[in-house]
Amino acid sequence: MKEGRFEHLVKILTIGESAVGKSCLIQRFTKNEFSPHHTSTIAIDFKMKVIEINNVRLKMQIWDTAGQERFNTLTAGFFKGSDGIVLTYSVTDEKSFQCVNKWMDQVQKLAPVDVKVILIGNKADLDAERKVSREEGEAMALKYGIKFYETSAKSGENVQELFLDIGNQIFEKIEQNPPAWMTASKGPNMSSMMTKPKLSCCGGAPRET
Ligand code: GTP
Ligand code: MG
């Protein structure tokens, strides 16, 4: 990355049932790797990846939550202050698809009102085991007014696209209410940006329950 570009830290949360492929999607995006073995995420973890849009570096802090029910309370504490949420189900797992409604309920109760949410039907490579059609996924996304992708962490299909899409949506939100450093001809250096508080437009208060 070239020096002198402005940098903005954004918080992205991945949520969804256990074993739908949240960790694998993050691993594919950040390292371009895939592991066929399921190691359930314990508690929470995060990975970083920087993307660049219009000369602005978006430093994506991607939180990998645990889908197992015993961690739901812990996960709930991480919705606050999120800029983007990647809600994932597996196209091979009908229950994980039904649970999208439960997760959206959590998003609406706990996440900032202007959070950008994207719905993902993962494991699209497993055609023979498919239980949820693309049309059903599209209808679910339409119901909540959010974007939808089918992905495969295994083949890499649509993985970059989904994270770049949510990055773009967050960037557009920042642009609508640009901070001084974004409009100034010369901004502070990147490391000093990282120590500044987050923008109010991206870290709004949680919704009333
Ligand atoms: P928790 O951490 O328990 O919440 O699960 P998770 O959602 O993080 O699932 P994880 O990424 O660990 O993946 C679960 C299993 O599904 C692993 O065995 C992965 O190899 C497999 N898997 C993930 N994504 C894909 C995919 O796109 N295609 C196929 N065929 N398998 C996948
Ligand atoms: Mg995991």
mmCIF file of C-alpha atoms and ligand atoms in Angstrom:
data_model
loop_
_atom_site.group_PDB
_atom_site.id
_atom_site.type_symbol
_atom_site.label_atom_id
_atom_site.label_comp_id
_atom_site.label_asym_id
_atom_site.label_seq_id
_atom_site.Cartn_x
_atom_site.Cartn_y
_atom_site.Cartn_z
ATOM 1 C CA MET A 1 0.000 0.000 0.000
ATOM 2 C CA LYS A 2 1.223 3.490 -0.804
ATOM 3 C CA GLU A 3 1.879 5.884 2.025
ATOM 4 C CA GLY A 4 -0.180 8.996 2.574
ATOM 5 C CA ARG A 5 -3.577 7.488 1.849
ATOM 6 C CA PHE A 6 -6.333 7.868 4.352
ATOM 7 C CA GLU A 7 -7.394 4.904 6.380
ATOM 8 C CA HIS A 8 -10.585 4.026 8.123
ATOM 9 C CA LEU A 9 -11.214 1.129 10.482
ATOM 10 C CA VAL A 10 -14.498 -0.703 9.947
ATOM 11 C CA LYS A 11 -15.991 -3.472 12.038
ATOM 12 C CA ILE A 12 -17.634 -6.380 10.258
ATOM 13 C CA LEU A 13 -19.366 -9.231 12.054
ATOM 14 C CA THR A 14 -20.015 -12.679 10.591
ATOM 15 C CA ILE A 15 -23.009 -14.431 12.120
ATOM 16 C CA GLY A 16 -25.071 -17.551 11.455
ATOM 17 C CA GLU A 17 -25.503 -21.106 12.682
ATOM 18 C CA SER A 18 -22.586 -23.406 13.474
ATOM 19 C CA ALA A 19 -20.869 -25.168 10.531
ATOM 20 C CA VAL A 20 -22.313 -22.950 7.790
ATOM 21 C CA GLY A 21 -18.774 -21.867 6.847
ATOM 22 C CA LYS A 22 -18.251 -18.461 8.493
ATOM 23 C CA SER A 23 -14.628 -19.142 9.450
ATOM 24 C CA CYS A 24 -13.911 -20.660 6.030
ATOM 25 C CA LEU A 25 -15.296 -17.608 4.221
ATOM 26 C CA ILE A 26 -13.050 -15.344 6.276
ATOM 27 C CA GLN A 27 -10.069 -17.628 5.704
ATOM 28 C CA ARG A 28 -10.720 -17.648 1.958
ATOM 29 C CA PHE A 29 -11.006 -13.845 1.867
ATOM 30 C CA THR A 30 -8.022 -13.022 4.064
ATOM 31 C CA LYS A 31 -5.605 -15.842 3.137
ATOM 32 C CA ASN A 32 -7.096 -17.419 0.008
ATOM 33 C CA GLU A 33 -7.030 -20.788 1.769
ATOM 34 C CA PHE A 34 -9.649 -23.441 2.536
ATOM 35 C CA SER A 35 -9.664 -26.147 5.166
ATOM 36 C CA PRO A 36 -12.057 -29.116 4.808
ATOM 37 C CA HIS A 37 -11.967 -29.832 8.548
ATOM 38 C CA HIS A 38 -14.494 -28.268 10.857
ATOM 39 C CA THR A 39 -12.975 -26.712 13.942
ATOM 40 C CA SER A 40 -15.835 -24.927 15.673
ATOM 41 C CA THR A 41 -14.936 -21.390 16.598
ATOM 42 C CA ILE A 42 -14.691 -21.030 20.355
ATOM 43 C CA ALA A 43 -16.049 -17.726 21.632
ATOM 44 C CA ILE A 44 -14.860 -15.162 19.059
ATOM 45 C CA ASP A 45 -11.885 -14.359 16.867
ATOM 46 C CA PHE A 46 -11.028 -11.683 14.331
ATOM 47 C CA LYS A 47 -8.960 -11.210 11.184
ATOM 48 C CA MET A 48 -7.860 -8.036 9.421
ATOM 49 C CA LYS A 49 -7.820 -7.222 5.738
ATOM 50 C CA VAL A 50 -7.312 -3.871 4.055
ATOM 51 C CA ILE A 51 -9.155 -2.980 0.866
ATOM 52 C CA GLU A 52 -8.892 0.275 -1.029
ATOM 53 C CA ILE A 53 -11.817 2.226 -2.452
ATOM 54 C CA ASN A 54 -11.395 5.649 -4.117
ATOM 55 C CA ASN A 55 -7.983 6.172 -2.535
ATOM 56 C CA VAL A 56 -9.340 5.388 0.935
ATOM 57 C CA ARG A 57 -8.034 2.330 2.741
ATOM 58 C CA LEU A 58 -10.775 0.454 4.537
ATOM 59 C CA LYS A 59 -9.172 -1.596 7.247
ATOM 60 C CA MET A 60 -11.701 -4.388 7.703
ATOM 61 C CA GLN A 61 -11.725 -5.894 11.147
ATOM 62 C CA ILE A 62 -13.720 -9.062 10.528
ATOM 63 C CA TRP A 63 -15.121 -10.678 13.656
ATOM 64 C CA ASP A 64 -15.631 -14.433 13.391
ATOM 65 C CA THR A 65 -18.348 -15.375 15.853
ATOM 66 C CA ALA A 66 -19.160 -18.863 17.110
ATOM 67 C CA GLY A 67 -22.442 -20.264 15.795
ATOM 68 C CA GLN A 68 -22.885 -22.742 18.636
ATOM 69 C CA GLU A 69 -25.835 -21.764 20.800
ATOM 70 C CA ARG A 70 -23.820 -21.681 24.022
ATOM 71 C CA PHE A 71 -21.971 -18.611 22.646
ATOM 72 C CA ASN A 72 -25.063 -16.640 21.580
ATOM 73 C CA THR A 73 -24.983 -14.314 24.576
ATOM 74 C CA LEU A 74 -21.325 -13.541 24.002
ATOM 75 C CA THR A 75 -21.929 -12.911 20.289
ATOM 76 C CA ALA A 76 -24.816 -10.559 21.089
ATOM 77 C CA GLY A 77 -22.354 -8.246 22.823
ATOM 78 C CA PHE A 78 -20.451 -7.697 19.573
ATOM 79 C CA PHE A 79 -23.312 -6.288 17.483
ATOM 80 C CA LYS A 80 -22.905 -2.841 18.997
ATOM 81 C CA GLY A 81 -20.765 -0.552 16.866
ATOM 82 C CA SER A 82 -20.658 -2.881 13.872
ATOM 83 C CA ASP A 83 -20.543 -1.283 10.422
ATOM 84 C CA GLY A 84 -21.366 -4.418 8.469
ATOM 85 C CA ILE A 85 -22.825 -7.872 9.130
ATOM 86 C CA VAL A 86 -22.355 -10.973 6.968
ATOM 87 C CA LEU A 87 -25.263 -13.304 7.838
ATOM 88 C CA THR A 88 -24.527 -16.783 6.515
ATOM 89 C CA TYR A 89 -26.514 -19.990 6.103
ATOM 90 C CA SER A 90 -25.563 -23.168 4.270
ATOM 91 C CA VAL A 91 -27.532 -24.111 1.142
ATOM 92 C CA THR A 92 -27.212 -27.737 2.356
ATOM 93 C CA ASP A 93 -28.788 -27.035 5.753
ATOM 94 C CA GLU A 94 -32.470 -26.072 5.850
ATOM 95 C CA LYS A 95 -32.382 -25.285 9.576
ATOM 96 C CA SER A 96 -29.536 -22.809 9.153
ATOM 97 C CA PHE A 97 -31.713 -21.060 6.537
ATOM 98 C CA GLN A 98 -34.755 -20.898 8.835
ATOM 99 C CA CYS A 99 -32.497 -19.438 11.528
ATOM 100 C CA VAL A 100 -31.834 -16.410 9.309
ATOM 101 C CA ASN A 101 -35.044 -14.967 10.775
ATOM 102 C CA LYS A 102 -33.723 -15.431 14.304
ATOM 103 C CA TRP A 103 -30.423 -13.759 13.411
ATOM 104 C CA MET A 104 -32.151 -10.849 11.667
ATOM 105 C CA ASP A 105 -34.194 -10.363 14.800
ATOM 106 C CA GLN A 106 -30.930 -10.015 16.738
ATOM 107 C CA VAL A 107 -29.531 -7.587 14.156
ATOM 108 C CA GLN A 108 -32.627 -5.394 14.387
ATOM 109 C CA LYS A 109 -32.508 -5.389 18.182
ATOM 110 C CA LEU A 110 -28.788 -5.038 18.791
ATOM 111 C CA ALA A 111 -26.922 -3.582 15.814
ATOM 112 C CA PRO A 112 -26.669 0.117 14.886
ATOM 113 C CA VAL A 113 -29.657 1.305 12.864
ATOM 114 C CA ASP A 114 -27.497 2.071 9.786
ATOM 115 C CA VAL A 115 -25.549 -1.216 9.785
ATOM 116 C CA LYS A 116 -25.107 -2.815 6.342
ATOM 117 C CA VAL A 117 -26.248 -6.437 6.264
ATOM 118 C CA ILE A 118 -25.641 -8.974 3.516
ATOM 119 C CA LEU A 119 -27.166 -12.483 3.277
ATOM 120 C CA ILE A 120 -24.955 -15.371 2.184
ATOM 121 C CA GLY A 121 -25.951 -18.872 1.071
ATOM 122 C CA ASN A 122 -22.627 -20.718 1.408
ATOM 123 C CA LYS A 123 -21.511 -24.177 0.178
ATOM 124 C CA ALA A 124 -22.947 -23.532 -3.285
ATOM 125 C CA ASP A 125 -20.437 -26.090 -4.630
ATOM 126 C CA LEU A 126 -22.402 -28.920 -2.963
ATOM 127 C CA ASP A 127 -25.129 -29.098 -5.589
ATOM 128 C CA ALA A 128 -26.121 -32.713 -4.881
ATOM 129 C CA GLU A 129 -26.717 -31.907 -1.200
ATOM 130 C CA ARG A 130 -28.574 -28.670 -1.779
ATOM 131 C CA LYS A 131 -31.702 -28.154 0.394
ATOM 132 C CA VAL A 132 -32.270 -24.415 -0.110
ATOM 133 C CA SER A 133 -32.759 -23.042 -3.610
ATOM 134 C CA ARG A 134 -31.218 -19.811 -4.879
ATOM 135 C CA GLU A 135 -34.758 -18.429 -5.295
ATOM 136 C CA GLU A 136 -35.557 -19.070 -1.619
ATOM 137 C CA GLY A 137 -32.365 -17.238 -0.641
ATOM 138 C CA GLU A 138 -33.240 -14.312 -2.891
ATOM 139 C CA ALA A 139 -36.758 -14.139 -1.435
ATOM 140 C CA MET A 140 -35.375 -14.106 2.118
ATOM 141 C CA ALA A 141 -33.001 -11.248 1.248
ATOM 142 C CA LEU A 142 -35.825 -9.328 -0.424
ATOM 143 C CA LYS A 143 -37.962 -9.720 2.687
ATOM 144 C CA TYR A 144 -35.312 -7.860 4.704
ATOM 145 C CA GLY A 145 -34.247 -5.477 1.913
ATOM 146 C CA ILE A 146 -30.645 -6.706 1.911
ATOM 147 C CA LYS A 147 -28.262 -7.995 -0.759
ATOM 148 C CA PHE A 148 -27.706 -11.687 -1.374
ATOM 149 C CA TYR A 149 -24.913 -13.882 -2.706
ATOM 150 C CA GLU A 150 -24.460 -17.606 -3.014
ATOM 151 C CA THR A 151 -20.833 -18.430 -2.260
ATOM 152 C CA SER A 152 -18.392 -21.268 -1.912
ATOM 153 C CA ALA A 153 -15.534 -20.889 0.512
ATOM 154 C CA LYS A 154 -14.209 -24.091 -1.040
ATOM 155 C CA SER A 155 -13.996 -22.895 -4.653
ATOM 156 C CA GLY A 156 -13.780 -19.207 -3.780
ATOM 157 C CA GLU A 157 -16.911 -18.366 -5.780
ATOM 158 C CA ASN A 158 -18.224 -14.881 -4.871
ATOM 159 C CA VAL A 159 -16.122 -14.635 -1.696
ATOM 160 C CA GLN A 160 -14.089 -11.569 -2.722
ATOM 161 C CA GLU A 161 -17.262 -10.114 -4.242
ATOM 162 C CA LEU A 162 -19.256 -10.375 -1.035
ATOM 163 C CA PHE A 163 -16.650 -8.679 1.140
ATOM 164 C CA LEU A 164 -15.957 -5.991 -1.477
ATOM 165 C CA ASP A 165 -19.697 -5.392 -1.762
ATOM 166 C CA ILE A 166 -20.149 -4.855 1.955
ATOM 167 C CA GLY A 167 -16.985 -2.703 1.968
ATOM 168 C CA ASN A 168 -18.501 -0.555 -0.787
ATOM 169 C CA GLN A 169 -21.798 -0.240 1.046
ATOM 170 C CA ILE A 170 -19.963 0.906 4.180
ATOM 171 C CA PHE A 171 -17.827 3.298 2.134
ATOM 172 C CA GLU A 172 -20.941 4.883 0.610
ATOM 173 C CA LYS A 173 -22.313 5.381 4.099
ATOM 174 C CA ILE A 174 -19.098 7.105 5.190
ATOM 175 C CA GLU A 175 -19.124 9.290 2.062
ATOM 176 C CA GLN A 176 -22.626 10.520 2.834
ATOM 177 C CA ASN A 177 -21.283 12.063 6.022
ATOM 178 C CA PRO A 178 -17.561 12.422 5.307
ATOM 179 C CA PRO A 179 -15.185 13.148 8.146
ATOM 180 C CA ALA A 180 -12.860 16.148 7.820
ATOM 181 C CA TRP A 181 -9.849 14.043 6.901
ATOM 182 C CA MET A 182 -11.641 12.608 3.874
ATOM 183 C CA THR A 183 -12.463 15.995 2.366
ATOM 184 C CA ALA A 184 -9.197 17.756 3.289
ATOM 185 C CA SER A 185 -6.496 17.931 0.598
ATOM 186 C CA LYS A 186 -3.911 16.665 3.048
ATOM 187 C CA GLY A 187 -4.920 14.338 5.802
ATOM 188 C CA PRO A 188 -3.184 12.881 8.795
ATOM 189 C CA ASN A 189 -1.038 9.856 8.279
ATOM 190 C CA MET A 190 -2.623 6.446 8.533
ATOM 191 C CA SER A 191 -1.243 5.423 11.870
ATOM 192 C CA SER A 192 -2.661 8.502 13.544
ATOM 193 C CA MET A 193 -6.077 7.709 12.040
ATOM 194 C CA MET A 194 -6.082 4.405 13.799
ATOM 195 C CA THR A 195 -5.902 6.022 17.202
ATOM 196 C CA LYS A 196 -8.840 8.334 16.558
ATOM 197 C CA PRO A 197 -12.340 7.446 17.701
ATOM 198 C CA LYS A 198 -14.628 5.896 15.140
ATOM 199 C CA LEU A 199 -16.918 8.084 13.095
ATOM 200 C CA SER A 200 -20.293 8.732 14.547
ATOM 201 C CA CYS A 201 -21.928 7.773 11.239
ATOM 202 C CA CYS A 202 -20.527 4.264 11.540
ATOM 203 C CA GLY A 203 -20.805 3.564 15.226
ATOM 204 C CA GLY A 204 -24.313 4.729 16.016
ATOM 205 C CA ALA A 205 -26.243 3.766 19.053
ATOM 206 C CA PRO A 206 -27.977 0.409 19.130
ATOM 207 C CA ARG A 207 -31.676 0.271 18.412
ATOM 208 C CA GLU A 208 -34.212 0.278 21.160
ATOM 209 C CA THR A 209 -35.391 -3.214 21.994
HETATM 210 P P1 GTP B 1 -18.733 -22.398 13.876
HETATM 211 O O1 GTP B 1 -17.390 -21.851 14.115
HETATM 212 O O2 GTP B 1 -19.029 -23.632 14.669
HETATM 213 O O3 GTP B 1 -19.820 -21.378 14.050
HETATM 214 O O4 GTP B 1 -18.824 -22.898 12.305
HETATM 215 P P2 GTP B 1 -18.456 -22.047 11.014
HETATM 216 O O5 GTP B 1 -19.704 -21.411 10.486
HETATM 217 O O6 GTP B 1 -17.318 -21.147 11.253
HETATM 218 O O7 GTP B 1 -18.066 -23.200 9.969
HETATM 219 P P3 GTP B 1 -16.623 -23.537 9.365
HETATM 220 O O8 GTP B 1 -16.115 -22.394 8.559
HETATM 221 O O9 GTP B 1 -15.768 -24.059 10.434
HETATM 222 O O10 GTP B 1 -17.013 -24.693 8.323
HETATM 223 C C1 GTP B 1 -17.719 -25.858 8.736
HETATM 224 C C2 GTP B 1 -17.450 -27.003 7.792
HETATM 225 O O11 GTP B 1 -17.980 -26.731 6.500
HETATM 226 C C3 GTP B 1 -15.953 -27.303 7.582
HETATM 227 O O12 GTP B 1 -15.775 -28.701 7.517
HETATM 228 C C4 GTP B 1 -15.651 -26.662 6.249
HETATM 229 O O13 GTP B 1 -14.594 -27.295 5.564
HETATM 230 C C5 GTP B 1 -16.968 -26.833 5.504
HETATM 231 N N1 GTP B 1 -17.200 -25.752 4.522
HETATM 232 C C6 GTP B 1 -17.183 -24.429 4.759
HETATM 233 N N2 GTP B 1 -17.458 -23.736 3.656
HETATM 234 C C7 GTP B 1 -17.648 -24.655 2.682
HETATM 235 C C8 GTP B 1 -17.970 -24.562 1.290
HETATM 236 O O14 GTP B 1 -18.158 -23.486 0.716
HETATM 237 N N3 GTP B 1 -18.090 -25.747 0.607
HETATM 238 C C9 GTP B 1 -17.906 -26.961 1.197
HETATM 239 N N4 GTP B 1 -18.043 -28.041 0.437
HETATM 240 N N5 GTP B 1 -17.616 -27.072 2.498
HETATM 241 C C10 GTP B 1 -17.489 -25.940 3.238
HETATM 242 MG MG MG B 2 -16.188 -20.773 12.898
#
